[in-house]
CSV table of C-alpha atoms in Angstrom, one decimal:
chain,number,residue,atom,x,y,z
Q,1,LYS,CA,-48.5,-37.7,-48.1
Q,2,GLU,CA,-46.9,-39.3,-51.2
Q,3,LYS,CA,-50.0,-41.0,-52.5
Q,4,TYR,CA,-51.5,-37.5,-53.9
Q,5,GLU,CA,-50.1,-34.7,-56.0
Q,6,LEU,CA,-52.8,-32.2,-55.3
Q,7,ALA,CA,-55.4,-31.3,-52.6
Q,8,GLU,CA,-58.9,-29.7,-52.6
Q,9,ILE,CA,-60.3,-27.7,-49.7
Q,10,ASP,CA,-63.8,-26.4,-49.6
Q,11,VAL,CA,-64.0,-23.1,-47.9
Q,12,PHE,CA,-66.7,-22.2,-46.0
Q,13,SER,CA,-67.6,-19.3,-43.3
Q,14,GLY,CA,-68.0,-19.7,-39.4
Q,15,TYR,CA,-66.6,-22.8,-37.8
Q,16,ALA,CA,-66.2,-24.4,-41.0
Q,17,PHE,CA,-63.7,-21.9,-41.9
Q,18,ILE,CA,-61.2,-23.0,-39.1
Q,19,TRP,CA,-60.9,-26.6,-40.6
Q,20,ALA,CA,-60.1,-24.9,-44.0
Q,21,TYR,CA,-57.6,-22.7,-42.4
Q,22,LEU,CA,-55.9,-25.6,-40.5
Q,23,SER,CA,-55.8,-27.7,-43.5
Q,24,GLY,CA,-54.2,-25.1,-45.6
Q,25,ARG,CA,-51.3,-24.7,-42.7
Q,26,LEU,CA,-50.9,-28.2,-42.6
Q,27,LEU,CA,-50.7,-28.8,-46.7
Q,28,LYS,CA,-48.1,-25.7,-46.9
Q,29,PHE,CA,-46.1,-27.4,-44.1
Q,30,ILE,CA,-45.8,-30.7,-45.8
Q,31,GLY,CA,-45.0,-29.1,-49.3
Q,32,LYS,CA,-48.4,-30.3,-51.0
Q,33,PRO,CA,-50.1,-27.8,-53.4
Q,34,PHE,CA,-54.0,-27.4,-52.9
Q,35,VAL,CA,-56.9,-25.6,-54.6
Q,36,LEU,CA,-59.5,-23.8,-52.7
Q,37,THR,CA,-63.4,-23.9,-53.8
Q,38,LEU,CA,-65.3,-21.1,-51.9
Q,39,HIS,CA,-68.9,-21.4,-50.7
Q,40,GLY,CA,-71.6,-19.9,-49.0
Q,41,GLY,CA,-73.5,-16.6,-49.4
Q,42,ASN,CA,-72.0,-15.5,-45.9
Q,43,LEU,CA,-68.4,-15.8,-47.0
Q,44,PRO,CA,-68.0,-12.3,-48.2
Q,45,GLU,CA,-69.2,-10.8,-44.9
Q,46,PHE,CA,-67.3,-13.5,-42.9
Q,47,SER,CA,-64.1,-12.3,-44.8
Q,48,LYS,CA,-64.5,-8.6,-43.7
Q,49,GLN,CA,-64.3,-9.8,-40.2
Q,50,HIS,CA,-61.2,-12.0,-40.8
Q,51,PRO,CA,-59.4,-10.4,-43.6
Q,52,GLY,CA,-56.0,-11.4,-42.5
Q,53,ARG,CA,-56.5,-15.1,-42.4
Q,54,VAL,CA,-58.7,-15.2,-45.6
Q,55,ARG,CA,-56.4,-13.5,-47.6
Q,56,TRP,CA,-53.3,-15.8,-46.4
Q,57,LEU,CA,-55.3,-18.9,-47.0
Q,58,LEU,CA,-56.4,-17.8,-50.6
Q,59,SER,CA,-52.7,-16.4,-51.3
Q,60,GLN,CA,-51.5,-19.8,-50.6
Q,61,ALA,CA,-53.6,-21.9,-53.0
Q,62,VAL,CA,-52.2,-22.7,-56.5
Q,63,THR,CA,-55.7,-21.5,-57.7
Q,64,VAL,CA,-58.9,-20.6,-56.1
Q,65,THR,CA,-62.5,-21.8,-57.5
Q,66,VAL,CA,-65.9,-20.0,-57.0
Q,67,PRO,CA,-69.2,-21.3,-58.0
Q,68,SER,CA,-70.9,-18.0,-58.6
Q,69,ARG,CA,-69.9,-14.8,-60.5
Q,70,TYR,CA,-71.4,-13.1,-56.9
Q,71,LEU,CA,-68.3,-14.6,-54.9
Q,72,GLN,CA,-66.2,-14.0,-57.8
Q,73,ALA,CA,-66.8,-10.2,-57.5
Q,74,SER,CA,-67.1,-10.3,-53.8
Q,75,MET,CA,-64.0,-12.2,-53.0
Q,76,ARG,CA,-61.9,-10.4,-55.7
Q,77,PRO,CA,-60.4,-7.9,-52.8
Q,78,TYR,CA,-58.6,-11.1,-51.2
Q,79,ARG,CA,-57.5,-12.5,-54.3
Q,80,ASN,CA,-57.9,-11.1,-57.9
Q,81,ASP,CA,-57.3,-14.3,-60.4
Q,82,LEU,CA,-60.5,-16.4,-58.9
Q,83,GLN,CA,-61.7,-19.2,-61.5
Q,84,LEU,CA,-65.4,-19.5,-62.0
Q,85,ILE,CA,-66.7,-23.3,-62.2
Q,86,PRO,CA,-70.3,-23.3,-61.2
Q,87,ASN,CA,-72.0,-26.0,-59.3
Q,88,ALA,CA,-73.2,-28.9,-61.4
Q,89,LEU,CA,-76.1,-31.0,-61.5
Q,90,ASP,CA,-77.1,-34.4,-63.3
Q,91,VAL,CA,-80.0,-32.8,-64.8
Q,92,SER,CA,-81.2,-36.2,-66.2
Q,93,LYS,CA,-82.4,-37.1,-62.7
Q,94,TYR,CA,-85.1,-34.2,-62.5
Q,95,LEU,CA,-87.9,-35.0,-64.1
Q,96,PHE,CA,-89.1,-31.7,-65.9
Q,97,ILE,CA,-93.0,-30.9,-65.5
Q,98,GLU,CA,-93.9,-27.7,-67.3
Q,99,ARG,CA,-96.0,-25.7,-64.8
Q,100,SER,CA,-98.4,-24.2,-67.4
Q,101,ASP,CA,-101.5,-24.6,-65.0
Q,102,PRO,CA,-100.0,-24.5,-61.6
Q,103,GLN,CA,-101.8,-25.1,-58.5
Q,104,PRO,CA,-101.3,-23.4,-55.1
Q,105,THR,CA,-98.8,-26.3,-53.8
Q,106,LEU,CA,-95.7,-24.7,-52.2
Q,107,VAL,CA,-92.5,-26.5,-51.7
Q,108,TRP,CA,-89.6,-25.2,-49.4
Q,109,LEU,CA,-86.6,-27.1,-49.2
Q,110,ARG,CA,-83.6,-26.3,-47.3
Q,111,ALA,CA,-82.2,-26.7,-43.7
Q,112,PHE,CA,-84.3,-25.3,-40.7
Q,113,HIS,CA,-81.6,-22.6,-39.8
Q,114,GLU,CA,-82.1,-18.8,-39.2
Q,115,ILE,CA,-80.0,-17.9,-41.9
Q,116,TYR,CA,-82.6,-19.3,-44.4
Q,117,HIS,CA,-85.7,-17.7,-42.5
Q,118,PRO,CA,-88.2,-20.4,-42.9
Q,119,GLU,CA,-90.5,-18.7,-40.6
Q,120,MET,CA,-91.1,-16.3,-43.9
Q,121,ALA,CA,-92.7,-19.2,-45.4
Q,122,ILE,CA,-95.3,-19.4,-42.9
Q,123,GLU,CA,-96.1,-15.9,-43.3
Q,124,VAL,CA,-96.4,-16.0,-47.3
Q,125,LEU,CA,-98.9,-18.8,-46.7
Q,126,GLU,CA,-100.9,-16.8,-44.1
Q,127,GLN,CA,-101.3,-14.1,-46.5
Q,128,LEU,CA,-102.6,-16.4,-49.2
Q,129,LEU,CA,-105.0,-18.7,-47.4
Q,130,ASP,CA,-108.1,-16.5,-47.8
Q,131,GLU,CA,-107.7,-16.1,-51.6
Q,132,PHE,CA,-106.5,-19.8,-51.9
Q,133,PRO,CA,-108.3,-21.8,-49.5
Q,134,GLN,CA,-106.7,-25.0,-50.6
Q,135,ILE,CA,-103.4,-23.9,-50.7
Q,136,LYS,CA,-100.7,-26.2,-49.2
Q,137,LEU,CA,-97.1,-25.8,-48.1
Q,138,THR,CA,-94.5,-28.4,-47.7
Q,139,MET,CA,-91.4,-27.5,-45.9
Q,140,VAL,CA,-88.7,-30.2,-46.4
Q,141,GLY,CA,-85.2,-30.1,-44.6
Q,142,PRO,CA,-82.9,-31.1,-41.5
Q,143,ASP,CA,-83.4,-29.5,-38.3
Q,144,LYS,CA,-80.0,-27.8,-37.8
Q,145,GLY,CA,-80.8,-27.1,-33.9
Q,146,ASP,CA,-80.9,-23.4,-33.6
Q,147,GLY,CA,-84.6,-23.4,-32.7
Q,148,SER,CA,-85.7,-22.3,-36.3
Q,149,LEU,CA,-87.8,-25.4,-36.7
Q,150,GLN,CA,-89.8,-25.1,-33.3
Q,151,LYS,CA,-90.4,-21.3,-34.2
Q,152,THR,CA,-91.7,-22.3,-37.6
Q,153,GLN,CA,-93.7,-24.6,-36.2
Q,154,ASN,CA,-95.1,-22.6,-33.5
Q,155,LEU,CA,-96.0,-19.7,-36.1
Q,156,ALA,CA,-97.9,-22.3,-38.1
Q,157,VAL,CA,-100.1,-23.1,-35.1
Q,158,GLN,CA,-100.3,-19.5,-34.2
Q,159,PHE,CA,-101.9,-18.6,-37.6
Q,160,ASN,CA,-103.9,-21.8,-37.3
Q,161,LEU,CA,-102.5,-23.5,-40.6
Q,162,GLN,CA,-101.8,-26.9,-39.2
Q,163,ASP,CA,-104.2,-28.5,-42.1
Q,164,HIS,CA,-102.1,-26.5,-44.7
Q,165,VAL,CA,-98.7,-27.1,-43.7
Q,166,SER,CA,-96.2,-30.2,-43.3
Q,167,PHE,CA,-93.0,-30.8,-42.0
Q,168,PRO,CA,-91.5,-34.2,-43.5
Q,169,GLY,CA,-88.2,-33.8,-42.2
Q,170,ALA,CA,-85.0,-34.4,-43.9
Q,171,THR,CA,-84.8,-36.1,-47.2
Q,172,SER,CA,-82.4,-38.2,-49.0
Q,173,LYS,CA,-80.8,-36.8,-52.3
Q,174,SER,CA,-82.1,-39.6,-54.4
Q,175,ASP,CA,-85.8,-38.5,-53.2
Q,176,VAL,CA,-85.2,-34.7,-53.8
Q,177,PRO,CA,-86.7,-34.6,-57.3
Q,178,ALA,CA,-89.8,-36.4,-56.0
Q,179,ARG,CA,-90.3,-34.1,-53.2
Q,180,LEU,CA,-90.1,-31.1,-55.4
Q,181,ASN,CA,-92.4,-32.4,-58.0
Q,182,GLU,CA,-95.3,-32.6,-55.3
Q,183,GLY,CA,-95.5,-29.0,-55.5
Q,184,ASP,CA,-95.5,-26.3,-58.3
Q,185,ILE,CA,-94.3,-22.9,-56.6
Q,186,PHE,CA,-90.7,-23.2,-54.7
Q,187,LEU,CA,-90.3,-20.6,-52.3
Q,188,ASN,CA,-86.5,-19.8,-51.2
Q,189,THR,CA,-87.0,-17.4,-48.2
Q,190,THR,CA,-83.2,-16.9,-47.2
Q,191,ASN,CA,-81.3,-13.9,-45.8
Q,192,PHE,CA,-77.8,-15.1,-47.1
Q,193,ASP,CA,-77.1,-17.1,-50.1
Q,194,ASN,CA,-74.7,-18.0,-53.0
Q,195,THR,CA,-75.9,-20.4,-55.9
Q,196,PRO,CA,-77.9,-22.9,-53.9
Q,197,ILE,CA,-78.4,-26.5,-54.9
Q,198,SER,CA,-81.9,-26.4,-53.8
Q,199,VAL,CA,-83.0,-23.9,-56.2
Q,200,MET,CA,-80.8,-25.2,-59.1
Q,201,GLU,CA,-83.1,-28.7,-58.3
Q,202,ALA,CA,-86.0,-26.5,-58.5
Q,203,MET,CA,-85.1,-25.1,-61.4
Q,204,ALA,CA,-84.4,-28.4,-62.9
Q,205,CYS,CA,-87.7,-29.8,-62.2
Q,206,GLY,CA,-89.6,-26.9,-63.7
Q,207,LEU,CA,-90.7,-25.5,-60.6
Q,208,CYS,CA,-91.8,-21.7,-60.6
Q,209,ILE,CA,-89.5,-19.9,-58.1
Q,210,VAL,CA,-90.1,-17.3,-56.0
Q,211,SER,CA,-87.0,-16.0,-54.2
Q,212,THR,CA,-85.5,-13.2,-52.0
Q,213,ASN,CA,-82.7,-11.3,-54.3
Q,214,VAL,CA,-80.0,-11.7,-51.8
Q,215,GLY,CA,-76.3,-12.6,-52.3
Q,216,GLY,CA,-75.9,-14.6,-55.5
Q,217,ILE,CA,-79.5,-15.0,-56.4
Q,218,PRO,CA,-79.6,-12.3,-58.6
Q,219,TYR,CA,-76.7,-13.7,-60.5
Q,220,LEU,CA,-78.1,-16.8,-61.0
Q,221,LEU,CA,-82.1,-16.1,-61.5
Q,222,GLU,CA,-83.4,-13.1,-63.6
Q,223,ASP,CA,-86.3,-11.6,-62.4
Q,224,GLY,CA,-89.6,-12.1,-64.5
Q,225,ILE,CA,-87.4,-14.4,-66.9
Q,226,ASP,CA,-87.0,-17.7,-64.9
Q,227,ALA,CA,-88.1,-16.6,-61.3
Q,228,LEU,CA,-89.9,-13.9,-59.5
Q,229,LEU,CA,-87.3,-12.2,-57.1
Q,230,VAL,CA,-88.4,-10.3,-54.0
Q,231,PRO,CA,-86.7,-8.3,-51.3
Q,232,PRO,CA,-85.6,-10.2,-48.1
Q,233,ASN,CA,-88.1,-10.1,-45.0
Q,234,ALA,CA,-90.8,-9.3,-47.2
Q,235,PRO,CA,-93.4,-11.7,-46.8
Q,236,ASP,CA,-96.0,-9.6,-48.5
Q,237,ALA,CA,-93.9,-9.2,-51.8
Q,238,MET,CA,-93.4,-13.0,-51.8
Q,239,ALA,CA,-97.1,-13.7,-51.4
Q,240,ALA,CA,-97.8,-11.2,-54.1
Q,241,ALA,CA,-95.4,-13.0,-56.3
Q,242,VAL,CA,-97.0,-16.3,-55.6
Q,243,LYS,CA,-100.5,-14.7,-56.5
Q,244,ARG,CA,-98.9,-13.7,-60.1
Q,245,ILE,CA,-97.8,-17.0,-60.7
Q,246,LEU,CA,-101.2,-18.5,-59.7
Q,247,THR,CA,-103.4,-15.9,-61.6
Q,248,GLU,CA,-101.4,-14.1,-64.6
Q,249,PRO,CA,-101.9,-15.9,-68.0
Q,250,GLY,CA,-98.6,-17.6,-69.4
Q,251,LEU,CA,-96.3,-16.4,-66.6
Q,252,ALA,CA,-95.9,-19.6,-64.9
Q,253,GLY,CA,-95.2,-21.7,-68.2
Q,254,ARG,CA,-92.6,-19.1,-69.1
Q,255,LEU,CA,-91.0,-19.3,-65.7
Q,256,SER,CA,-90.9,-23.1,-65.7
Q,257,THR,CA,-89.6,-23.6,-68.9
Q,258,ASN,CA,-87.0,-20.9,-68.6
Q,259,ALA,CA,-85.7,-22.3,-65.5
Q,260,ARG,CA,-85.2,-25.7,-67.0
Q,261,LYS,CA,-83.3,-24.4,-70.0
Q,262,LYS,CA,-81.0,-22.5,-67.3
Q,263,ALA,CA,-80.6,-25.6,-65.3
Q,264,GLU,CA,-79.2,-27.4,-68.3
Q,265,GLN,CA,-76.3,-25.2,-68.4
Q,266,PHE,CA,-75.2,-26.7,-65.0
Q,267,ASP,CA,-75.3,-30.3,-66.4
Q,268,TRP,CA,-72.2,-32.3,-65.2
Q,269,SER,CA,-71.4,-32.7,-68.9
Q,270,LYS,CA,-70.8,-29.3,-69.2
Q,271,ILE,CA,-69.0,-28.5,-65.7
Q,272,LEU,CA,-67.0,-31.6,-65.5
Q,273,PRO,CA,-64.6,-30.7,-68.5
Q,274,GLN,CA,-63.9,-27.6,-67.0
Q,275,TRP,CA,-62.8,-29.3,-63.7
Q,276,GLU,CA,-60.6,-31.7,-65.7
Q,277,ASN,CA,-58.9,-29.0,-67.7
Q,278,LEU,CA,-58.1,-26.9,-64.5
Q,279,ILE,CA,-57.0,-29.8,-62.6
Q,280,SER,CA,-54.6,-30.7,-65.4
Q,281,ARG,CA,-53.2,-27.2,-65.9
Q,282,VAL,CA,-52.5,-26.9,-62.2
Q,283,ALA,CA,-50.8,-30.6,-62.1
Q,284,GLU,CA,-48.5,-29.8,-65.0
Q,285,GLY,CA,-47.6,-26.5,-63.7
Q,286,ASN,CA,-46.6,-27.9,-60.2
Q,287,LYS,CA,-44.2,-30.7,-62.1
């Protein structure tokens, strides 16, 4: 209790919110100030279902930070002075390869959970196979145990795609850049999102990104500039976007280069000073 002046709590939706809420109650009881950082594309919907608890927790923090303009706008009804500090990357760890001549090699990197809709990647692959018979899809990520991994694998078997898709499992953080650079096109099939680190990592590597335009994605990516955005639950639209990248002259190189440039805006060298300034202001205000 006496060894720190300020606590920081990460706030997610679902069961994880309970821990954040109880931590806030405990810190309030012992008289310690705390900062909140909001996360997750599903948090706005969760907050609509539990407005009282969410509003109480946010009101008790000395300040509340958000990593995206999406959450800043969506969570403003619960507190109107939210501070925007983006997620950060060590961009130097991500080898940039300009995809000026992309191959039909697709990468999906996320946890296997229903909110990320992994089966859609298989549906996209199936639609592209006739036109690109050498196409490959690598789906990297841990199994979250809700049956999504098995459903995705079963769908691959149903479409007879076993020779075109691989499931290497979870990967360590240090191996993510190498895994991403095994492909040229990154698929983000999610139904809920905020500012996903996996997408930012793909941007840093220069992959051509095709993503659903849900949650915070349109705040992070600009359609036709640094990614191609499609509606959720629309494998036909995502497949068409992948085809554009593989066939439209100049598109892939433009998306790749612009994605890397945007990722460089999130380097720790730019984000860390924002955290240092915020913590210094908060600490000074609580003396």
